[in-house]
Coordinates of C-alpha atoms in Angstrom, one line a residue:
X14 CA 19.1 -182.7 42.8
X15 CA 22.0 -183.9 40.0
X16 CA 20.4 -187.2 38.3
X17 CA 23.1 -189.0 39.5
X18 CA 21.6 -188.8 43.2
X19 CA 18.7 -189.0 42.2
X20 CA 19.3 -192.4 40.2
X21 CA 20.8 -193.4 43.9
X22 CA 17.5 -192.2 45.9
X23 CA 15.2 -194.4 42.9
X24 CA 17.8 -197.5 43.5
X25 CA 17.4 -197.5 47.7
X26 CA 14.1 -197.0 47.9
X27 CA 13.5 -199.9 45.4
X28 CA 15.8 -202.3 47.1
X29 CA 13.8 -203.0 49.8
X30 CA 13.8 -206.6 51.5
X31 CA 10.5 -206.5 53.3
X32 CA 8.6 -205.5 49.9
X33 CA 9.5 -207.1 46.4
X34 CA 8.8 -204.8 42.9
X35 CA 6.5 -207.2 42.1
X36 CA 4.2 -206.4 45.1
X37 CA 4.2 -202.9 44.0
X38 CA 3.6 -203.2 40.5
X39 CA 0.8 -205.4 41.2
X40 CA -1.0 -202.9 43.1
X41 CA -0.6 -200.1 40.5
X42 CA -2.0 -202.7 38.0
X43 CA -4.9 -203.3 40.2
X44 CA -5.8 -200.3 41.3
X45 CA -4.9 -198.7 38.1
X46 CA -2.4 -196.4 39.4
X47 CA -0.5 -193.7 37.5
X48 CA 2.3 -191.3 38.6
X49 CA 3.3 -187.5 37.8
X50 CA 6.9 -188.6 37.2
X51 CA 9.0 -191.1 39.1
X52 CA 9.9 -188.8 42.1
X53 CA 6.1 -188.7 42.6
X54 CA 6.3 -192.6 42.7
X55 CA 9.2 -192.7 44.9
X56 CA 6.9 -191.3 47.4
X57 CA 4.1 -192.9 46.8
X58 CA 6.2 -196.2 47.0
X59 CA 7.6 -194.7 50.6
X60 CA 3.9 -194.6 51.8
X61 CA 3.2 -198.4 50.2
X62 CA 6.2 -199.5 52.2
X63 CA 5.3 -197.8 55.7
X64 CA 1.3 -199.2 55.1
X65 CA 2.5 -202.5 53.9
X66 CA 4.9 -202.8 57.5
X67 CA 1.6 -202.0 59.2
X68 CA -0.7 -204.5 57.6
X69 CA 1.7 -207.3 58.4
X70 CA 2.7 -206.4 62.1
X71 CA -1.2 -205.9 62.5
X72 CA -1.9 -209.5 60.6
X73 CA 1.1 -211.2 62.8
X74 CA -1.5 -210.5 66.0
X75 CA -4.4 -211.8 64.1
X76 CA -3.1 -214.9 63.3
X77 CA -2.3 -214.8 67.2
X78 CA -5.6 -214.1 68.4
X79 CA -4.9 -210.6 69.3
X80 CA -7.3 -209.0 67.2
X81 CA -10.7 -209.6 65.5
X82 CA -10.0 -208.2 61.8
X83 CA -7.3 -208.7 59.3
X84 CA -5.8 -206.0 57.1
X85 CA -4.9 -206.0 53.6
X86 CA -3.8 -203.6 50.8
X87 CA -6.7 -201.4 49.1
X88 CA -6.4 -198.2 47.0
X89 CA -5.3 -196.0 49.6
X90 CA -2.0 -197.8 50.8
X91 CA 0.1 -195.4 48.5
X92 CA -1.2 -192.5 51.0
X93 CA -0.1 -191.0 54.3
X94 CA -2.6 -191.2 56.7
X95 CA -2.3 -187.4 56.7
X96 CA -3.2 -187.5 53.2
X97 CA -5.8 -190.0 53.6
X98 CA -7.8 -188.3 56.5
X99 CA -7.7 -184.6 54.8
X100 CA -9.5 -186.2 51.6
X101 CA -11.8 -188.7 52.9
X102 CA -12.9 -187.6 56.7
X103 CA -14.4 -184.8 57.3
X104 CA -16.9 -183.3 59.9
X105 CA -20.5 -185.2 59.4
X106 CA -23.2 -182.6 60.6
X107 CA -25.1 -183.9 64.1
X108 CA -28.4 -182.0 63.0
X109 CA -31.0 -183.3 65.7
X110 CA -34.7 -183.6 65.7
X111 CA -36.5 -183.7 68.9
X112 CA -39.0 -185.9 68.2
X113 CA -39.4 -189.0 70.4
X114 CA -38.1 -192.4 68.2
X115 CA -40.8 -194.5 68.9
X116 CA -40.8 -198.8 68.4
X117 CA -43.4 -201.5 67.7
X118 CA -42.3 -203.4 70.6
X119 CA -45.1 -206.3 69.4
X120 CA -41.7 -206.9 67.1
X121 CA -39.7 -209.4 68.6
X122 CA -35.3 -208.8 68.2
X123 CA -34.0 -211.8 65.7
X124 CA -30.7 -212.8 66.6
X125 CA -29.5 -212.0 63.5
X126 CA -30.4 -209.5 61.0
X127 CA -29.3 -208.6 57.6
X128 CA -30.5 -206.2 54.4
X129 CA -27.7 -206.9 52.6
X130 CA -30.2 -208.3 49.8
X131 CA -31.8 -205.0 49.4
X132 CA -28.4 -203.2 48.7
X133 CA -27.0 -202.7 45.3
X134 CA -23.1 -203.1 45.4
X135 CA -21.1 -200.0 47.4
X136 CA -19.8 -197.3 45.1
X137 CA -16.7 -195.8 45.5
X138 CA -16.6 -191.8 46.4
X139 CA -13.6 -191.4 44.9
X140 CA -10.8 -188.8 46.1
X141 CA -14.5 -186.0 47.2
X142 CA -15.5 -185.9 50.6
X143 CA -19.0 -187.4 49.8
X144 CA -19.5 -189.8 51.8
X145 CA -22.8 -187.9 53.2
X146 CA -24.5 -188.3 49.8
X147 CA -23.6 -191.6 49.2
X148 CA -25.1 -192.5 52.1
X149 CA -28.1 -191.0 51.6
X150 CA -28.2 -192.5 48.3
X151 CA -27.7 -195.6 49.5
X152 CA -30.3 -195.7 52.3
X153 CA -32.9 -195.0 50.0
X154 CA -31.9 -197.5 47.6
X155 CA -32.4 -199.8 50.3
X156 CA -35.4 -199.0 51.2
X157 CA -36.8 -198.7 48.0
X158 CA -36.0 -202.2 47.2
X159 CA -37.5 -203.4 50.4
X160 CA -40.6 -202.1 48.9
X161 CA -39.9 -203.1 45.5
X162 CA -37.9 -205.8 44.7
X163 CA -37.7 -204.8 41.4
X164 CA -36.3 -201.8 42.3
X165 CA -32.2 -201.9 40.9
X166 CA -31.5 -198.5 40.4
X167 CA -28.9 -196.4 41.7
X168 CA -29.4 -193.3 42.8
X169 CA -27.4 -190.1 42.0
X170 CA -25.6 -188.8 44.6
X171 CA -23.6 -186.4 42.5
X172 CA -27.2 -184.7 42.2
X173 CA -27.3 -184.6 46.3
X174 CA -23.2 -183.1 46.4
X175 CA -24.4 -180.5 43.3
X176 CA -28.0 -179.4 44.5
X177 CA -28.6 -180.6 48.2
X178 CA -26.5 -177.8 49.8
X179 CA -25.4 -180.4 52.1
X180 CA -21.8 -180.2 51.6
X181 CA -19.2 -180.4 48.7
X182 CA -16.0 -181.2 48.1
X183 CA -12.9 -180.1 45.6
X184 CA -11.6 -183.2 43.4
X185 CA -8.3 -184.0 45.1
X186 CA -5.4 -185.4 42.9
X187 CA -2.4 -186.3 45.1
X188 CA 1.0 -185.2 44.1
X189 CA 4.3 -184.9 45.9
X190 CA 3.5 -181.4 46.5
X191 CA 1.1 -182.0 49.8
X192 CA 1.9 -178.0 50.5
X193 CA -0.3 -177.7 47.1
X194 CA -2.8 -180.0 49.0
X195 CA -3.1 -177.8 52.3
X196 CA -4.1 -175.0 50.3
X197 CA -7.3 -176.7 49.1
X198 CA -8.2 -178.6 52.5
X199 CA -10.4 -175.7 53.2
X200 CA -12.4 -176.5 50.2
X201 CA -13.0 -180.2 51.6
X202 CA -15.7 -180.1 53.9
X203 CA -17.9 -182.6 55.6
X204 CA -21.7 -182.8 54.7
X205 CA -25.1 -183.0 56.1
X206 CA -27.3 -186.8 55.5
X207 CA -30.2 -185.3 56.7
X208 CA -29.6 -182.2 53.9
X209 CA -29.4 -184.6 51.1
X210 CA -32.3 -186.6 52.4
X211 CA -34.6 -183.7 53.1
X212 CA -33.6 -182.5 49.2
X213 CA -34.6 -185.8 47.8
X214 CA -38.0 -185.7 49.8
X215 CA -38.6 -182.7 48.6
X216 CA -37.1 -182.7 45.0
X217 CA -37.2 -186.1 43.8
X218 CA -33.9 -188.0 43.0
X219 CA -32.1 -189.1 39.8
X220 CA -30.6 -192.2 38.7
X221 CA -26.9 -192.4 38.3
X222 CA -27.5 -193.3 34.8
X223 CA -29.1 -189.6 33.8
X224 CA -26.8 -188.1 36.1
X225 CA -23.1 -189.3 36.4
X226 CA -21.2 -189.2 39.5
X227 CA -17.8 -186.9 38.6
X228 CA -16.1 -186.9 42.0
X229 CA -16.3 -183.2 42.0
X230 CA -19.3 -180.7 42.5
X231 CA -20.6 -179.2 39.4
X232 CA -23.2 -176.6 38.6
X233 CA -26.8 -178.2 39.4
X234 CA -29.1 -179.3 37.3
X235 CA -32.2 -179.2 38.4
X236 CA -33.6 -180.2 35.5
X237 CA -32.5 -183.7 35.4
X238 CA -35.3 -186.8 34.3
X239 CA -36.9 -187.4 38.1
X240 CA -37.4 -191.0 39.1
X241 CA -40.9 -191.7 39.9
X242 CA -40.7 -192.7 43.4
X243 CA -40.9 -190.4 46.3
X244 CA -40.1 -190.2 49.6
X245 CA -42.7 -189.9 52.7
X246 CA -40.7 -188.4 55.3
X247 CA -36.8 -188.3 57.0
X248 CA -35.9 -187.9 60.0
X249 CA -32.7 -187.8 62.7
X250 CA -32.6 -189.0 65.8
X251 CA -29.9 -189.3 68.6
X252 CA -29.9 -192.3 70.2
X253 CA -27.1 -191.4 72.3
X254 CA -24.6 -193.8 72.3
X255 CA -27.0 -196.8 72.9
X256 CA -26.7 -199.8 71.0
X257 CA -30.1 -202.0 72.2
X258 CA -31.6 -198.6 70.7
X259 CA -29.7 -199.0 67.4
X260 CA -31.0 -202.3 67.1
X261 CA -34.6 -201.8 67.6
X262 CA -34.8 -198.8 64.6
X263 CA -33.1 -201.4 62.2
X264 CA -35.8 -203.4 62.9
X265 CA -38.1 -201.1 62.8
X266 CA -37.4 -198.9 60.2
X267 CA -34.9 -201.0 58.2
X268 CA -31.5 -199.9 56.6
X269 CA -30.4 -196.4 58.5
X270 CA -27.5 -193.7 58.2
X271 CA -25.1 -193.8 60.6
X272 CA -21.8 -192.3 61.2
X273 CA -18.8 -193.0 62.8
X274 CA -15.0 -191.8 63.8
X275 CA -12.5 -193.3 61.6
X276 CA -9.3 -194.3 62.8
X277 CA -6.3 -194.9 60.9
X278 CA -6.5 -198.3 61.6
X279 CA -9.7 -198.2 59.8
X280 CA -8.7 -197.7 56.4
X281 CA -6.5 -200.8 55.7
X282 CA -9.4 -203.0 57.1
X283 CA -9.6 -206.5 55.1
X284 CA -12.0 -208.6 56.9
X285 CA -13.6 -209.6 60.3
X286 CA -15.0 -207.6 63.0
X287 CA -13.1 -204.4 63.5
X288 CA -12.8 -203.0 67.2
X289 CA -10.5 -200.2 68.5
X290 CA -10.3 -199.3 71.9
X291 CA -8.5 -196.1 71.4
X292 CA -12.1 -195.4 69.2
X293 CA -13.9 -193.0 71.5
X294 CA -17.7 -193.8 72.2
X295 CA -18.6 -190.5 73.7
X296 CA -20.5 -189.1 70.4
X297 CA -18.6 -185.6 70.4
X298 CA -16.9 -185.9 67.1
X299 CA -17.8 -188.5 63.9
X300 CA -16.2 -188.3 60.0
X301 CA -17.9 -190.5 57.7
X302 CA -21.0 -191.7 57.2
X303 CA -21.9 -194.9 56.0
X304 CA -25.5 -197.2 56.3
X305 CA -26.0 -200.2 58.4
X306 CA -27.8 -202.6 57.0
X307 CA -27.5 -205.5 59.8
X308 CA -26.0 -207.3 63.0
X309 CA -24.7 -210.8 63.5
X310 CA -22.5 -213.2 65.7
X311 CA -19.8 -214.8 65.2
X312 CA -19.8 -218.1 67.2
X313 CA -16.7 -219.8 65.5
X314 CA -14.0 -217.1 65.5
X315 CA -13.2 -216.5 68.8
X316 CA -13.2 -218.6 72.0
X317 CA -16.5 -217.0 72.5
X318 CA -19.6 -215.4 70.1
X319 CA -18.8 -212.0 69.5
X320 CA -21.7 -209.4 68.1
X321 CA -21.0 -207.0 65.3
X322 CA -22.7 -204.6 63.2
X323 CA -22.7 -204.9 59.5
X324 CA -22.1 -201.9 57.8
X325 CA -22.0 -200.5 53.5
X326 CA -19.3 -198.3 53.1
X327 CA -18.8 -196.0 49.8
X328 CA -14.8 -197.0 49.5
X329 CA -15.9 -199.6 46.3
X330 CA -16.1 -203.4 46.6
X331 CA -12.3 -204.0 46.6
X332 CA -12.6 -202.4 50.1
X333 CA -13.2 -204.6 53.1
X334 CA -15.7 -207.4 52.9
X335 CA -17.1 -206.8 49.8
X336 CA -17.2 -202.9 50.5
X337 CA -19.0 -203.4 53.9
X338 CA -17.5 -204.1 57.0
X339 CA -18.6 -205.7 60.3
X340 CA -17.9 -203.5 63.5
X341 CA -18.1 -205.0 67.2
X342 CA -21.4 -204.6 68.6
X343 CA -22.4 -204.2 72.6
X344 CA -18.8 -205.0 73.9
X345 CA -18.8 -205.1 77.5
X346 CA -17.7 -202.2 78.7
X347 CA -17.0 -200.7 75.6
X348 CA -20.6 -200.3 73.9
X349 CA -21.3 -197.7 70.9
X350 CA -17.7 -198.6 69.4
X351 CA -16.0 -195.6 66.9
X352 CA -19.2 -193.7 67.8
X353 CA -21.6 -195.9 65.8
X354 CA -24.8 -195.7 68.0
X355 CA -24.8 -191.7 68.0
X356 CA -27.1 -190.4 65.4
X357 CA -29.4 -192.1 63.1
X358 CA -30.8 -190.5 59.5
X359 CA -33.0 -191.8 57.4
X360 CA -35.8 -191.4 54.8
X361 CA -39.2 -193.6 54.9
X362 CA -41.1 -194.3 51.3

């Protein structure tokens, strides 16, 4: 390509109407964005453009009442949703135990519950398929704190993604050259919870101060300074799509795993209570795993109250709602939502 066509390619894709430079230097300023070369950019800008037209035909129906979340930019509106979905979903592993999930039923349901106190603020998994050790992470944190309120550690979940077995990942950085990119998806798996649980029972954990999350796996060290707390016991359980089930073991147990199906309407989600109805809710398939920590109602929002879940994700806390997100709970007709009421993983201490 001569420079002078090039020069020509730079100027059209720049003079856009519907988005101004400013917008787009903003978000490389805020989300600390830097480019191979300014064909990589040119790209990149061509995916900010198509996500940006999304968000604000999305937003138009949610200032009309048509939906129950808003969308907004985040650190992944420079990628395709092709790109997006190869990095960050992946297979999460429906291990099951057969056990029978058993409830104090002297425990009466609140109408609204939340653990939010007990979490530290999400992480960010960065461009590795992690999402299963962060979650782990995560849930024990909670539950630790629960028991401990001066508990504030975080643990280590790049101990989980080098020594757990339970999955890994390869360290993506995206270029113009998504070719390049197919050749390592094979080295992106999904990961296993329960794995990474069941290592910290039996292995202690680590605090993410002796043992640095580096968005890649690395060779284990086993060796790393153990906190002293432990873990009882974990577990799985399949609760089979049923959400009144869902909400009896967080109020039993407290924070839990879950997973769900992603969308791509998922990953520009702002705020409010995200429902899809093209989101299955059979429980054949889910890609990220993330830890619910409560349910709610919103009584003022809608002509009338609407349940939801709330849910810590591992995108960082410029995500979403903080970097959680509330999903719609027991809609009629439409229960279990993105598959959120499958599977349940979790560790007791």
């Amino acid at each position: 390509m001569n420079s002078v066509i090039f020069i020509s390619l730079v100027m059209s894709v720049f003079d856009q109407p519907f988005i101004s430079d400013q917008d787009w230097n903003n978000f490389k300023i805020e989300y600390s964005k830097n480019y191979l070369n300014r064909h990589e950019e040119v790209l990149r800008y061509n995916n900010f453009k198509s996500n940006d037209e999304k968000i604000k035909a999305h937003n138009m129906n949610y200032l009309k009442g048509k939906t129950g979340y808003k969308m907004g930019h985040n650190e992944f509106s420079d990628l395709s949703h092709e790109e997006f979905a190869a990095i960050y979903l992946h297979p999460i592993k429906p291990e099951i135990d057969n056990n029978e999930l058993s409830f104090n039923t002297s425990l009466k349901d609140p109408a609204e519950l939340s653990y939010k106190k007990y979490c530290l603020p999400p992480l960010s998994q960065g461009g590795c398929g992690s999402c299963w050790a962060f979650a782990a992470a995560a849930q024990v944190e909670a539950q630790l704190k629960r028991k401990n309120s001066n508990f504030k550690q975080y643990i280590s979940p790049q101990y989980m993604l080098d020594c757990s077995g339970g999955g890994t990942c390869k360290y993506v950085e995206i270029t113009n050259n998504f070719n390049k990119l197919n050749t390592i998806l094979p080295l992106i798996r999904g990961g296993s919870t329960k794995a990474a649980l069941d290592y910290m029972r039996d292995n202690g954990f680590v605090s993410l101060n002796d043992y640095p999350y580096r968005t890649k796996q690395q060779k284990c060290n086993s060796k790393a300074p153990k906190l002293p707390q432990k873990i009882k016991s974990t577990s799985i359980k399949s609760l089979h799509g049923n959400e009144d089930s869902l909400q009896k073991a967080l109020i039993n147990i407290g924070p839990v795993s879950v997973s769900i199906l992603v969308l791509e309407t998922f990953k520009n989600y702002k705020e409010g209570i995200y429902f899809d109805d093209s989101c299955p809710s059979t429980c054949e398939k889910t890609n990220h795993a993330v830890v619910l920590v409560g349910y709610g109602t919103d009584k003022t929002s809608f002509k009338e109250p609407v349940d939801y879940w709330i849910i810590k994700n591992s995108w960082g806390t410029k995500w979403g709602e903080g970097g959680y997100f509330r999903m719609i709970k027991g809609r009629k007709g439409m229960n279990n939502n993105c598959n959120v009421a499958c599977y349940i993983r979790y560790a007791v201490v």
